[in-house]
CSV table of C-alpha atoms in Angstrom, one decimal:
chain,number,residue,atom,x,y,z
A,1,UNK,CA,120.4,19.6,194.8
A,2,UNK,CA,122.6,16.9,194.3
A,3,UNK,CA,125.9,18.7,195.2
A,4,UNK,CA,123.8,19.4,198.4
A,5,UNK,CA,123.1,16.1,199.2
A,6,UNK,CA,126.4,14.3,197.9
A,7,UNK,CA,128.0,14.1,201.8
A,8,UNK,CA,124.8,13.0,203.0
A,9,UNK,CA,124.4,8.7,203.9
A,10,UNK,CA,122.3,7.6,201.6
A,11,UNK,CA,119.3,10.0,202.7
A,12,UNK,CA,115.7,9.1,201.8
A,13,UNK,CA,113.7,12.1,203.3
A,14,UNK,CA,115.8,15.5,203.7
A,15,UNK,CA,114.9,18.0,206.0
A,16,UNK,CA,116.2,21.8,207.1
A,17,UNK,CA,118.3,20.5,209.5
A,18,UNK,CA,118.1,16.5,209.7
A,19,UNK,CA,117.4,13.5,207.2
A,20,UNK,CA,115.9,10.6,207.3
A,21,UNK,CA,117.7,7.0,206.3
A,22,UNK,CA,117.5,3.9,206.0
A,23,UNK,CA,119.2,2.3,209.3
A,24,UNK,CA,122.3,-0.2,208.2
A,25,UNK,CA,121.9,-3.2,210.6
A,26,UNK,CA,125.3,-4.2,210.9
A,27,UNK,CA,126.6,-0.2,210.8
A,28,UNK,CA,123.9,1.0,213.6
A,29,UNK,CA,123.1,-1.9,215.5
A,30,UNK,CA,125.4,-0.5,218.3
A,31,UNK,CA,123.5,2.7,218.6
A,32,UNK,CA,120.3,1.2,218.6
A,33,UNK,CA,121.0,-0.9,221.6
A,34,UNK,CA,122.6,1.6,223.5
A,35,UNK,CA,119.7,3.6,223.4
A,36,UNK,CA,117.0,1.1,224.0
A,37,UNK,CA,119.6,0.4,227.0
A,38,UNK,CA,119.7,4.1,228.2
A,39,UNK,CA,118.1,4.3,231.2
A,40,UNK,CA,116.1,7.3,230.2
A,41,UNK,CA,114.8,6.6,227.1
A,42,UNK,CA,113.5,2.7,228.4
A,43,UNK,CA,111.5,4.2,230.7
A,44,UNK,CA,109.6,4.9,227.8
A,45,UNK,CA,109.8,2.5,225.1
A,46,UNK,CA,111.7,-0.9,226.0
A,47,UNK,CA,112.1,-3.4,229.8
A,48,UNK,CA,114.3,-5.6,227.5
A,49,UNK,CA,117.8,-5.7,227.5
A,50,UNK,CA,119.3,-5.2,223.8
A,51,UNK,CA,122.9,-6.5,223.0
A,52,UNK,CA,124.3,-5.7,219.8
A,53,UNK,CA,123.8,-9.0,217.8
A,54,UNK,CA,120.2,-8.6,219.0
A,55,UNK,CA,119.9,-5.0,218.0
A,56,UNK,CA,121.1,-6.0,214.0
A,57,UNK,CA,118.6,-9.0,214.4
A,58,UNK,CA,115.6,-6.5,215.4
A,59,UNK,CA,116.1,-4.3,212.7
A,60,UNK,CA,116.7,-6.9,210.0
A,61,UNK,CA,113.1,-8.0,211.3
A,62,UNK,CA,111.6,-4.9,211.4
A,63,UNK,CA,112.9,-4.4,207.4
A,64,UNK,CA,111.1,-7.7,206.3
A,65,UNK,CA,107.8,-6.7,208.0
A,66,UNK,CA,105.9,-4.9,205.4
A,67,UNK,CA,104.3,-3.5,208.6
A,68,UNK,CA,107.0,-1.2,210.0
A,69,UNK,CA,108.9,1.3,208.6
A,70,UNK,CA,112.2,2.5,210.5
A,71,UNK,CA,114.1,5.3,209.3
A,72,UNK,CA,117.6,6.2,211.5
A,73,UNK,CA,117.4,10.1,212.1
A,74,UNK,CA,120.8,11.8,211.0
A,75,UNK,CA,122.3,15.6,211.1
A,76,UNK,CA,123.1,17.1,208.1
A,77,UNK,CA,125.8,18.6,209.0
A,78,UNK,CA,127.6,15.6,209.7
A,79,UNK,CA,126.2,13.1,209.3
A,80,UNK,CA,126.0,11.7,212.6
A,81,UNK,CA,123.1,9.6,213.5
A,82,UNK,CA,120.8,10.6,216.5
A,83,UNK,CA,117.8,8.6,216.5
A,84,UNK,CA,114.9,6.5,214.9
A,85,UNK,CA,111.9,7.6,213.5
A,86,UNK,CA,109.0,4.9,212.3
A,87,UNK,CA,105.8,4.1,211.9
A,88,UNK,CA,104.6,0.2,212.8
A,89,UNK,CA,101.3,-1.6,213.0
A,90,UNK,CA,100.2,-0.4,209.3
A,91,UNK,CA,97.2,-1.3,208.1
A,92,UNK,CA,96.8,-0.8,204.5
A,93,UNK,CA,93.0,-1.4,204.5
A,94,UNK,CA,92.0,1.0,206.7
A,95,UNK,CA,95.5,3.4,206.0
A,96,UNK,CA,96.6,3.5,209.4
A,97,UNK,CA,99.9,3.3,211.3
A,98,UNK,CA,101.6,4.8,214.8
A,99,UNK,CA,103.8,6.4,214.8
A,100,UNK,CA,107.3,6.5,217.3
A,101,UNK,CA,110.1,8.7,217.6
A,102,UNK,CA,113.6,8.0,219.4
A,103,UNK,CA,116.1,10.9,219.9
A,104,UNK,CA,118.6,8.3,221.7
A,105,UNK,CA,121.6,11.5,221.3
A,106,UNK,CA,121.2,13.0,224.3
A,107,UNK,CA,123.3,16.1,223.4
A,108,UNK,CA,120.9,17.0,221.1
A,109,UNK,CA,117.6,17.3,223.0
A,110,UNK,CA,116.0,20.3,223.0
A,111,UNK,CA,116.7,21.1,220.6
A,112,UNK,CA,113.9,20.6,218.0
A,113,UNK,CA,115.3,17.5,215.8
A,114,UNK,CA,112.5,15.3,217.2
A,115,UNK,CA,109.8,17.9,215.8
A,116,UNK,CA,111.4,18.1,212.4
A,117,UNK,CA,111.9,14.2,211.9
A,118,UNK,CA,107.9,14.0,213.3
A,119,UNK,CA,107.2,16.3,210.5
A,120,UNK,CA,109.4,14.5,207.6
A,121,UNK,CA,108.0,10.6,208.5
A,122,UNK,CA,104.1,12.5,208.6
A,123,UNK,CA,104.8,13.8,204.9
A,124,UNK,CA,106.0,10.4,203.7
A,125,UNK,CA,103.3,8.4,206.0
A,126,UNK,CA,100.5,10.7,203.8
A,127,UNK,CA,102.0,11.4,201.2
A,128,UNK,CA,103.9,8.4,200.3
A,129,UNK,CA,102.1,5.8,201.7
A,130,UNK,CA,98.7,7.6,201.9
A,131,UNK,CA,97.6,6.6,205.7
A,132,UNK,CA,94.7,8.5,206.6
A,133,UNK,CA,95.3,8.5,210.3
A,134,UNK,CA,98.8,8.5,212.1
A,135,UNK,CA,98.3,7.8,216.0
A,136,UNK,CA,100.7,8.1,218.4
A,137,UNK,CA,101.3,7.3,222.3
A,138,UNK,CA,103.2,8.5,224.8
A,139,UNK,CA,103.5,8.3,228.6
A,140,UNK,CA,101.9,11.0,230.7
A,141,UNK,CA,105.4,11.6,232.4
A,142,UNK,CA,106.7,11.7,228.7
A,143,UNK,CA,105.8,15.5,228.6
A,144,UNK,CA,108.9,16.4,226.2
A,145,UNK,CA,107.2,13.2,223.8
A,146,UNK,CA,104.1,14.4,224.1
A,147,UNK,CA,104.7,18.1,224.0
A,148,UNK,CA,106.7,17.2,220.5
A,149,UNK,CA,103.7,15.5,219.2
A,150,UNK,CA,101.4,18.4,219.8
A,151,UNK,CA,103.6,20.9,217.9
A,152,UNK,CA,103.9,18.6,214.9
A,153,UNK,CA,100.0,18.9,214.5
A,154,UNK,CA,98.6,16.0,216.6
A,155,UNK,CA,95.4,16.2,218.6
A,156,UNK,CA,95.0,14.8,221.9
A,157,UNK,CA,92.3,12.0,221.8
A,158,UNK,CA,92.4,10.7,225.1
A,159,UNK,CA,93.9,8.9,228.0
A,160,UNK,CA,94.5,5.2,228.5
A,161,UNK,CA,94.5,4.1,232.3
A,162,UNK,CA,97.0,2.3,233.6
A,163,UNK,CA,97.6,1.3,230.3
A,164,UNK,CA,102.1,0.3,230.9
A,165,UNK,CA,103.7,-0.9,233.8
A,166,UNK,CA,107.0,0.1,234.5
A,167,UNK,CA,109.3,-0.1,237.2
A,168,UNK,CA,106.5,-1.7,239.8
A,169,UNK,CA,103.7,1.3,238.9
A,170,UNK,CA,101.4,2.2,236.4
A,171,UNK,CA,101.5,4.5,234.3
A,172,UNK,CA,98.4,6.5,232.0
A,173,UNK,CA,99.6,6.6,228.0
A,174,UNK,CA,98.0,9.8,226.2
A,175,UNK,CA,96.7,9.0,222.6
A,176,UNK,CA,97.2,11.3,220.1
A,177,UNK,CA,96.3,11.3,216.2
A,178,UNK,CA,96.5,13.2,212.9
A,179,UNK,CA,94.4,13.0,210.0
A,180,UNK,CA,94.9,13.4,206.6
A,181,UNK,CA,92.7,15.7,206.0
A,182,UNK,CA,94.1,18.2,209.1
A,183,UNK,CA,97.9,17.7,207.7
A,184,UNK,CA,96.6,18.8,204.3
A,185,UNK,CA,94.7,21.8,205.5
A,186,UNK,CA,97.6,22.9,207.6
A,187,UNK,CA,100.0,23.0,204.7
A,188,UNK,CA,97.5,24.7,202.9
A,189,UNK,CA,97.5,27.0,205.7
A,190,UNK,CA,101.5,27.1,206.1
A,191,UNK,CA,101.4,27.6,201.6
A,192,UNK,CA,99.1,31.1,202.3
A,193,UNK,CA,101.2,32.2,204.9
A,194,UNK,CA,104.5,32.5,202.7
């Protein structure tokens, strides 16, 4: 295992195909803000504009909060880092969090890296940190977010109204969650089918 891993950048959770890390904030800032910048994926998460220096200064913020956890999403293969995966607003009384998901490479969509780095940060949110309920929210015109979400196990809850504004409308955010209990029945399940 640990010739496998040797090439890897300092990997916390390892996947098939992807790992999870710890994001450097003087290495990844520049990613970060370009794709909080990218037109594509602000529509959905950020109306701010994110310069570099601000970028390092988020994440060395979002490190010190004992409520967040942010993990930069990186190929195997090479390395190469294509998104962020984390889960913020934890409450350790009642073991909740939400979780959030940025594939910010957009040569790689499609093609099923979000749905493996949903399923690595769910292990370590129940496992590790023993949440009870992950929730998650996405956009109604976020149907590849949404569509992710559902094949990683999360049940559609509900809809929130007019919940975001963005670019002068309004716009419904679908509410997902996953309990414990569900992801351990389903690797029970997924341990009785192999």
């Amino acid at each position: 295992m640990a010739e496998e891993t040797a090439h890897l950048q300092n990997p916390f959770i390892i996947g098939e195909r992807v790992y999870l890390r710890p994001l450097e904030p003087t290495q990844d800032n520049h990613l970060y803000a370009t794709w909080l910048n990218d037109e594509e994926i602000r529509r959905y998460f950020s109306i701010y504009p994110t310069s570099d220096a601000r970028a390092k200064e988020r994440l060395e913020q979002l490190y010190k909060d004992g409520k967040h956890i942010i993990f930069g999403v990186a190929l195997k293969s090479n390395n190469r880092l294509i998104g962020l995966v984390g889960l913020k607003d934890i409450n350790y009384i009642n073991q909740t969090a939400e979780f959030y998901i940025i594939i910010g490479d957009r040569a790689v969509w499609g093609q099923g890296y979000g749905t493996e780095a949903t399923k690595l940060m769910i292990r370590y949110g129940f496992m590790e940190l023993n949440l009870n309920r992950i929730q998650t929210q996405d956009m109604e015109e976020n149907i590849g977010g949404w569509r992710a979400d559902e094949k990683a196990g999360f049940k559609y809850e509900g809809t929130l109204r007019q919940a975001i504004l963005r670019f002068g409308k309004y716009h419904d955010v679908r509410v997902y969650s996953l309990l414990r209990s569900e992801y351990l029945e389903s690797l029970q399940q997924e341990n009785q089918g192999s």
